[in-house]
Amino acid sequence: MSQFANYINGEWLQGASVNKNINPSDLSDVIGEYAQADAAQADIAIAAAHAAFPAWSTGNIQARSDALDKIGSEILARKEELGRLLSREEGKTLAEGIGEAGRAGNIFKFFAAEVLRIQGQKLASVRPGMDIEITREPVGVVGIIAPWNFPMAIPAWKIAPALAYGNTVVFKPAELVPGSAWAIADIISRSGIPAGVFNLVMGRGSVVGQRFIDDRRVTALTFTGSVSTGNRVAQGCIARMAKFQLEMGGKNPLVVLNDADLNVAVTAAVQGAFFSTGQRCTASSRIIVEKDIYPRFIEAARAQLAGLKIGHALSADTNIGPVVDQSQLDQNLSYIEIGKQEGASLVSGGERIKRDTDGFYMTPALFADCNNDMRISREEIFGPVASVIPADNYEHALQLANDTEFGLSSGICTTSLKHATHFKRHAQAGMVMVNTATAGVDYHVPFGGRKASSYGPREQGAYAAEFYTTVKTSYTAA
Ligand code: NAD
């Protein structure tokens, strides 16, 4: 069995224990044994990142840019192989896995260029004989805590800007997806980045992640995951006044108006709700449909779902792979029962199914006749389960769309410029989609939400500088 170590201070170190990485499409396929750090090893990584910070943060920007470019180029050159590994350990389809690996490569390339664009300002003073400069400086050691559902893209969109702006990194991937994290660390280890600047610390959230939260040398924490863990990160960071950024759950609405192109709307709904097995924070889990088009929408969605193939993530004809693990599958199936008990009509799927290999397979579940107060319409399920909610008119649909504790992504399908324009202005979400799925975003523009979905500055694109740098105002008397 292949063994994979942690990468700390430029060396590969065995952990205190190991974690078996199992393929959710085929439970007999063990991808490898991955090191699990204990608290002491997490401390060694934090100390290494702390020691590497002064030289890296003041070092030559061409070297920084070249290293990030090299990482991006290698990821892109190997995206088929890396995408296969990603799909094998996470369960999204091979096409989705390769797409995500390519995106990770592009993110490193984008920030390789951003290194050369770090800007300041020079302003006139209101006092005579004074010069003012406003500059951006790196924050220090950045602790990265990532979820399992985008095992390459999310680490990339945190590691690349952290390094680009001159910070050093301790990175803890989710327990379910150490393979993608290790592959990225392996590429980084050969990029010319000095020892200690980037550290991979695989291990448990409650051990390694908690260490990142508690250690004063970790000056900023970027977290993506559930609301409950995000709360814990926030409390810990506030207690010691550390900078932090949280990206959490969603209950994203897709509004379908009577005047929508039915094909466009059904495709956006089905892809948004169920692709990547519904395991996306931007998934369209609430589909809000105006009354006149409602019956036709349900029929067309049911027909499209019937044509989808659920199977092994690596099979060429699979549209939807397995759920990531047993506990997520149990949670999804329990929500199917909750939906039925609440009086929603299960019009498609929602069943555990068997395939040639033993994996966590279920059919995508579409509930009709839902209302926005049901638990299945309010709580993030994080699986292939969606509620279709009827709306009286556009105003009612908008009100339902905004009636949620979350605010990540919000979509509308309509041919009306008036309604699309109004919706873009009034949707209470960080991202708004018109005539396309709520999931699926570009890598060079801001990503993030409002309300319980996000806290702190946006991720990705040039806006990432807000989190990964701190501003200094200097006054010089002439
Ligand atoms: P999770 O909160 O269970 O875990 C996220 C990370 O936190 C993991 O690395 C985990 O090990 C770590 N962790 C757990 N306990 C910890 C502790 N006590 N201290 C420090 N770290 C700890 O979330 P998950 O199940 O991996 O991911 C699914 C969630 O992520 C969903 O809610 C989803 O909506 C969200 N998500 C959000 C976005 C976004 O950008 N908004 C993107 C992807 C996923």
XYZ file of C-alpha atoms and ligand atoms in Angstrom:
522
model
C 0.000 0.000 0.000
C 1.371 3.425 -0.964
C 2.109 5.726 1.961
C 1.975 9.510 1.704
C 3.713 11.792 4.191
C 3.171 15.349 5.359
C 5.344 18.077 3.813
C 6.794 20.220 6.590
C 9.769 22.589 6.457
C 10.856 21.185 3.086
C 10.810 17.555 4.255
C 8.407 14.641 3.946
C 7.474 13.526 7.471
C 5.497 10.483 8.584
C 2.548 11.339 10.821
C 1.570 10.033 14.234
C -0.896 7.691 12.503
C -2.332 7.022 9.023
C -5.709 7.494 7.371
C -6.937 5.160 4.612
C -8.236 7.030 1.562
C -11.151 5.047 0.093
C -12.824 5.441 -3.305
C -16.558 6.193 -2.773
C -17.350 4.582 -6.176
C -15.694 1.318 -5.128
C -15.074 0.682 -1.444
C -12.588 -2.110 -2.248
C -10.293 0.466 -3.886
C -7.950 1.970 -1.282
C -6.067 4.877 -2.858
C -3.366 4.976 -0.207
C -2.496 5.571 3.416
C -2.022 9.222 4.278
C -0.154 10.649 7.246
C -2.167 12.078 10.127
C -0.346 14.745 12.097
C -0.804 15.078 15.830
C -0.770 18.440 17.612
C 3.025 18.311 18.035
C 3.571 17.903 14.299
C 1.149 20.745 13.575
C 3.267 22.891 15.908
C 6.437 22.009 13.954
C 4.728 23.112 10.731
C 3.537 26.395 12.267
C 7.038 27.083 13.601
C 8.519 26.415 10.136
C 6.057 28.768 8.435
C 6.729 31.410 11.085
C 10.510 31.138 10.606
C 10.244 31.266 6.791
C 8.066 34.386 6.752
C 10.670 37.216 7.016
C 12.723 36.084 4.012
C 9.757 35.071 1.841
C 7.709 38.213 2.537
C 10.568 40.505 1.529
C 12.035 38.307 -1.205
C 12.245 38.840 -4.947
C 8.831 38.973 -6.605
C 10.089 37.501 -9.875
C 11.102 34.325 -8.025
C 7.665 34.207 -6.364
C 5.872 34.689 -9.665
C 8.043 32.074 -11.420
C 7.355 29.473 -8.722
C 3.573 29.973 -8.898
C 3.695 29.857 -12.690
C 5.667 26.607 -12.567
C 3.102 25.049 -10.198
C 0.232 26.144 -12.465
C 1.976 24.792 -15.580
C 2.593 21.381 -14.026
C -0.998 21.086 -12.802
C -2.297 22.003 -16.269
C 0.090 19.599 -18.017
C -1.075 16.761 -15.716
C -4.738 17.716 -15.408
C -6.080 14.406 -16.810
C -4.089 12.345 -14.321
C -4.785 14.712 -11.406
C -8.470 14.927 -12.332
C -8.656 11.125 -12.284
C -7.157 11.031 -8.786
C -9.602 13.721 -7.642
C -12.625 11.844 -9.043
C -11.371 8.589 -7.600
C -11.200 9.952 -4.053
C -14.140 12.426 -4.079
C -16.600 10.773 -6.466
C -17.378 13.587 -8.911
C -17.297 12.488 -12.570
C -14.034 12.308 -14.476
C -15.024 15.292 -16.648
C -15.739 17.308 -13.501
C -12.491 16.150 -11.890
C -10.383 17.099 -14.917
C -12.209 20.426 -15.151
C -11.452 21.141 -11.516
C -7.762 20.215 -11.864
C -7.524 22.576 -14.859
C -9.134 25.303 -12.834
C -6.597 24.809 -10.033
C -3.778 25.187 -12.576
C -5.309 28.367 -13.991
C -5.660 29.836 -10.493
C -1.913 29.415 -9.840
C -1.187 31.037 -13.235
C -3.525 33.938 -12.429
C -1.806 34.650 -9.106
C 1.643 34.243 -10.685
C 0.703 37.341 -12.681
C -0.946 39.100 -9.716
C 2.406 38.994 -7.869
C 3.617 41.599 -10.364
C 0.578 43.829 -9.870
C 0.631 44.422 -6.102
C -0.264 48.084 -5.833
C -0.069 50.948 -3.377
C -1.127 54.591 -3.499
C 0.578 57.924 -3.029
C -1.632 60.764 -1.860
C -1.120 64.428 -1.152
C -1.298 65.331 2.540
C -3.659 67.927 4.031
C -0.606 69.120 5.980
C 2.180 71.040 4.257
C 5.516 69.279 3.838
C 4.125 65.782 4.314
C 4.101 62.763 1.958
C 1.636 59.900 2.320
C 2.074 56.370 0.985
C -0.439 53.557 1.300
C 1.090 50.119 0.819
C -0.053 46.513 1.113
C 1.967 44.045 3.160
C 1.540 40.305 3.665
C -0.339 39.247 6.797
C 2.071 36.549 8.065
C 1.413 32.830 8.478
C -1.903 31.886 6.857
C -3.715 28.802 8.170
C -5.801 27.117 5.471
C -8.635 24.742 6.440
C -10.410 23.221 3.423
C -13.504 21.041 2.808
C -13.720 17.816 0.777
C -16.019 18.829 -2.067
C -13.504 20.782 -4.210
C -10.252 19.066 -3.206
C -8.064 20.918 -5.749
C -9.832 24.165 -6.640
C -10.431 25.383 -3.070
C -6.889 24.664 -1.829
C -5.578 26.348 -5.008
C -7.679 29.482 -4.519
C -6.347 29.804 -0.975
C -2.696 28.671 -1.367
C -1.962 30.642 -4.562
C -2.980 34.120 -3.284
C -1.487 33.451 0.161
C 1.922 32.784 -1.428
C 1.543 35.436 -4.136
C 1.103 38.241 -1.609
C 4.128 37.084 0.418
C 2.562 34.995 3.183
C 3.683 31.570 4.347
C 1.205 28.711 4.634
C 0.112 25.826 6.820
C -2.538 23.862 4.911
C -4.910 21.271 6.350
C -7.073 19.473 3.773
C -10.290 17.634 4.672
C -9.821 14.101 5.972
C -11.749 12.550 3.034
C -9.527 13.975 0.261
C -5.840 13.837 1.212
C -4.812 12.540 -2.244
C -5.487 15.775 -4.140
C -3.844 17.809 -1.373
C -0.761 15.601 -1.377
C -0.478 15.859 -5.190
C -0.558 19.668 -4.996
C 2.030 19.650 -2.187
C 4.261 17.351 -4.246
C 4.137 19.820 -7.156
C 4.802 22.776 -4.834
C 7.773 20.920 -3.279
C 9.475 20.932 -6.719
C 8.679 24.554 -7.615
C 11.673 26.246 -6.009
C 9.703 27.658 -3.062
C 12.013 27.669 0.011
C 11.597 25.242 2.912
C 8.931 26.251 5.434
C 7.048 28.625 3.098
C 4.398 26.012 2.306
C 3.506 23.152 4.665
C 1.007 20.327 4.166
C -0.390 19.107 7.492
C -2.891 16.308 6.924
C -4.824 15.350 10.020
C -8.068 15.710 11.954
C -9.917 18.984 12.120
C -10.306 18.822 15.863
C -6.524 18.287 16.263
C -4.635 20.047 13.445
C -7.325 22.573 12.532
C -7.834 23.471 16.175
C -4.073 24.010 16.529
C -4.159 26.509 13.659
C -7.027 28.340 15.358
C -5.301 28.490 18.742
C -1.693 29.341 17.812
C -0.869 33.060 17.867
C 1.804 32.578 15.188
C -0.986 31.805 12.678
C -1.932 35.405 11.961
C -4.784 34.756 9.530
C -7.175 31.848 8.975
C -9.073 31.090 5.781
C -11.779 28.472 6.159
C -14.265 26.782 3.831
C -16.659 24.223 5.252
C -19.817 23.906 7.299
C -21.491 26.667 9.285
C -20.907 24.863 12.596
C -17.132 24.513 12.083
C -17.019 28.058 10.685
C -18.542 29.312 13.927
C -15.845 27.553 15.891
C -13.130 29.105 13.706
C -14.705 32.541 14.175
C -14.923 32.235 17.979
C -11.311 31.077 18.232
C -9.995 33.814 15.965
C -11.929 36.572 17.713
C -10.637 35.397 21.089
C -7.091 36.234 19.977
C -7.921 38.940 17.391
C -6.662 36.955 14.394
C -7.827 37.870 10.903
C -10.250 35.325 9.436
C -12.394 34.600 6.408
C -15.202 32.029 6.221
C -16.976 30.443 3.246
C -19.794 28.171 4.375
C -23.129 26.720 3.347
C -25.869 27.634 0.936
C -29.549 27.006 0.186
C -29.385 28.579 -3.232
C -32.590 29.512 -5.057
C -33.144 29.196 -8.798
C -36.241 31.163 -9.833
C -38.062 30.019 -12.985
C -40.583 32.519 -14.382
C -43.500 31.744 -16.736
C -41.653 33.436 -19.601
C -38.482 31.307 -19.197
C -37.182 29.115 -22.006
C -38.223 25.765 -20.508
C -35.185 23.878 -21.841
C -32.766 26.468 -20.475
C -34.537 26.466 -17.094
C -34.720 22.681 -16.696
C -31.088 22.212 -17.719
C -29.953 24.944 -15.312
C -32.027 23.391 -12.503
C -30.936 19.788 -13.076
C -27.265 20.632 -13.539
C -27.261 23.143 -10.694
C -29.031 20.853 -8.250
C -27.566 17.467 -9.076
C -24.239 17.611 -10.898
C -21.212 16.932 -8.681
C -23.821 14.800 -6.805
C -25.340 18.017 -5.414
C -22.271 18.405 -3.206
C -21.627 22.038 -4.033
C -22.103 25.015 -1.759
C -23.622 26.776 -4.804
C -26.048 23.923 -5.659
C -29.592 24.968 -6.671
C -31.335 23.219 -3.807
C -34.468 25.435 -3.934
C -36.118 25.689 -7.342
C -38.828 28.355 -7.190
C -41.221 28.042 -10.138
C -44.026 30.406 -11.166
C -47.452 28.718 -11.129
C -48.353 28.579 -14.833
C -45.139 26.857 -15.880
C -44.948 24.635 -12.750
C -46.568 21.397 -14.131
C -44.591 21.569 -17.382
C -41.388 22.252 -15.444
C -41.884 19.207 -13.185
C -42.580 16.927 -16.155
C -39.559 18.174 -18.134
C -37.261 17.939 -15.091
C -38.446 14.406 -14.386
C -37.777 13.430 -18.022
C -34.287 14.942 -17.951
C -33.465 13.174 -14.658
C -34.630 9.842 -16.090
C -31.965 10.155 -18.806
C -29.068 10.633 -16.385
C -26.679 7.831 -15.585
C -25.643 7.393 -11.960
C -22.518 5.297 -11.580
C -18.791 4.925 -10.990
C -17.141 8.342 -11.158
C -14.497 7.119 -13.594
C -16.902 5.488 -16.114
C -17.065 7.506 -19.313
C -20.884 7.568 -19.490
C -21.562 8.558 -15.857
C -23.395 11.862 -15.335
C -23.590 11.700 -11.534
C -21.102 9.884 -9.306
C -21.582 8.528 -5.787
C -22.086 10.457 -2.565
C -18.774 11.074 -0.805
C -19.184 8.765 2.223
C -21.572 6.754 4.355
C -22.458 9.529 6.786
C -23.289 11.986 3.978
C -25.399 9.270 2.304
C -27.236 8.584 5.582
C -27.873 12.298 5.987
C -29.265 12.594 2.432
C -31.564 9.594 2.902
C -32.796 10.913 6.244
C -33.816 14.159 4.511
C -35.799 12.096 1.972
C -37.860 10.758 4.892
C -38.147 14.231 6.434
C -39.405 15.634 3.094
C -42.061 12.923 2.801
C -43.191 13.460 6.395
C -43.435 17.192 5.777
C -45.888 16.525 2.928
C -43.655 17.158 -0.089
C -44.181 14.840 -3.108
C -41.110 12.898 -4.156
C -41.506 12.965 -7.955
C -38.151 11.422 -8.821
C -35.296 9.454 -7.210
C -34.234 9.556 -3.583
C -33.293 5.886 -3.438
C -30.152 4.030 -2.475
C -29.051 2.027 -5.537
C -26.517 -0.710 -6.264
C -23.958 -0.712 -9.049
C -21.315 -3.241 -10.179
C -18.940 -1.909 -7.555
C -19.900 -1.342 -3.920
C -20.208 2.448 -3.539
C -22.385 5.177 -2.005
C -24.897 5.505 -4.850
C -28.288 7.188 -4.728
C -30.661 8.555 -7.350
C -31.100 12.350 -7.469
C -34.203 13.339 -5.518
C -36.688 15.934 -6.750
C -39.441 17.010 -4.338
C -42.493 18.874 -5.711
C -45.260 20.691 -3.794
C -42.768 22.085 -1.296
C -43.084 25.263 0.670
C -40.240 27.436 1.844
C -40.800 26.628 5.529
C -40.122 22.906 5.236
C -36.833 21.704 6.655
C -35.870 20.340 3.205
C -36.219 23.918 1.902
C -34.342 25.594 4.743
C -31.476 23.313 5.824
C -28.424 22.619 3.697
C -28.558 18.907 2.790
C -25.367 18.917 0.693
C -26.479 16.045 -1.517
C -28.567 15.385 -4.655
C -31.867 16.550 -3.133
C -33.846 19.582 -4.367
C -37.203 21.178 -3.454
C -39.461 22.704 -6.095
C -41.501 25.525 -4.572
C -44.448 27.172 -6.398
C -44.624 30.991 -6.589
C -47.614 33.237 -7.434
C -45.648 35.783 -9.480
C -42.207 37.379 -9.824
C -42.469 39.425 -6.611
C -43.455 36.346 -4.625
C -40.603 34.354 -6.194
C -38.070 37.038 -5.258
C -39.378 37.151 -1.703
C -39.083 33.334 -1.408
C -35.580 33.404 -2.949
C -34.384 35.865 -0.308
C -36.185 34.150 2.573
C -33.241 32.047 3.755
C -30.478 32.383 6.300
C -27.948 31.852 3.488
C -26.854 34.148 0.647
C -24.224 32.532 -1.554
C -25.623 32.206 -5.096
C -29.051 33.078 -6.506
C -30.378 32.473 -10.019
C -33.263 33.373 -12.304
C -34.460 31.931 -15.620
C -36.501 34.447 -17.593
C -36.643 36.125 -20.994
C -37.705 39.406 -19.368
C -34.948 42.002 -19.214
C -37.014 43.905 -16.633
C -37.204 40.961 -14.220
C -33.599 39.863 -14.815
C -32.353 43.395 -14.102
C -34.521 43.741 -10.986
C -33.414 40.327 -9.723
C -29.711 41.103 -10.190
C -30.190 44.202 -8.059
C -32.423 42.705 -5.340
C -31.226 39.096 -4.869
C -29.588 38.945 -1.441
C -26.595 36.873 -2.492
C -22.926 37.292 -3.292
C -23.371 35.862 -6.793
C -26.338 36.154 -9.171
C -26.932 34.015 -12.256
C -29.288 34.769 -15.144
C -30.417 31.862 -17.351
C -27.688 29.591 -16.022
C -27.148 27.302 -13.036
C -26.395 28.767 -9.595
C -23.230 26.622 -9.560
C -20.304 27.035 -11.954
C -18.139 30.153 -11.677
C -15.041 31.676 -13.278
C -11.685 31.560 -11.483
C -10.582 35.186 -11.954
C -13.482 37.082 -10.333
C -14.671 37.348 -6.719
C -16.382 34.369 -5.105
C -18.384 34.527 -1.890
C -21.707 35.291 -0.299
C -23.707 37.108 2.345
C -25.575 36.294 5.549
C -24.660 32.869 7.015
C -22.844 31.813 3.831
C -19.716 33.930 4.188
C -17.804 36.184 6.503
C -14.956 38.516 5.636
C -13.473 39.596 2.316
C -14.167 37.773 -0.947
C -11.965 35.004 -2.313
C -10.489 34.769 -5.846
C -9.505 37.322 -8.423
C -7.812 40.586 -7.546
C -10.230 40.935 -4.573
C -8.243 38.211 -2.773
C -5.721 40.925 -1.859
C -8.161 42.212 0.788
C -7.702 39.129 2.908
C -4.108 38.160 2.132
C -2.610 41.604 2.704
C -2.831 44.283 5.353
C -2.736 47.991 4.562
C -0.097 50.376 5.910
C -0.284 54.189 5.761
C 3.138 55.915 5.979
C 3.715 59.649 6.562
C 7.064 61.210 5.655
C 7.870 64.773 6.657
C 9.808 66.510 3.913
P -16.572 20.651 7.736
O -16.908 21.931 8.401
O -16.990 19.394 8.353
O -14.999 20.548 7.530
C -14.273 21.568 6.877
C -12.838 21.529 7.367
O -12.815 21.915 8.744
C -12.182 20.153 7.285
O -10.846 20.286 6.874
C -12.258 19.681 8.731
O -11.245 18.762 9.051
C -12.052 20.973 9.470
N -12.489 20.940 10.876
C -13.438 20.157 11.431
N -13.518 20.391 12.758
C -12.619 21.356 13.042
C -12.232 22.020 14.243
N -12.781 21.750 15.415
N -11.277 22.958 14.162
C -10.711 23.268 12.974
N -11.016 22.655 11.820
C -11.970 21.710 11.852
O -17.143 20.784 6.244
P -17.072 19.681 5.074
O -18.066 18.612 5.399
O -15.667 19.291 4.766
O -17.570 20.532 3.830
C -18.918 20.683 3.523
C -19.371 22.084 3.850
O -18.529 23.023 3.178
C -20.770 22.394 3.368
O -21.489 23.069 4.377
C -20.547 23.314 2.178
O -21.601 24.186 1.902
C -19.317 24.026 2.568
N -18.636 24.600 1.403
C -18.684 25.955 1.219
C -18.075 26.542 0.122
C -18.119 28.026 -0.055
O -17.245 28.558 -0.716
N -19.078 28.733 0.511
C -17.388 25.753 -0.790
C -17.357 24.378 -0.586
C -17.981 23.816 0.521
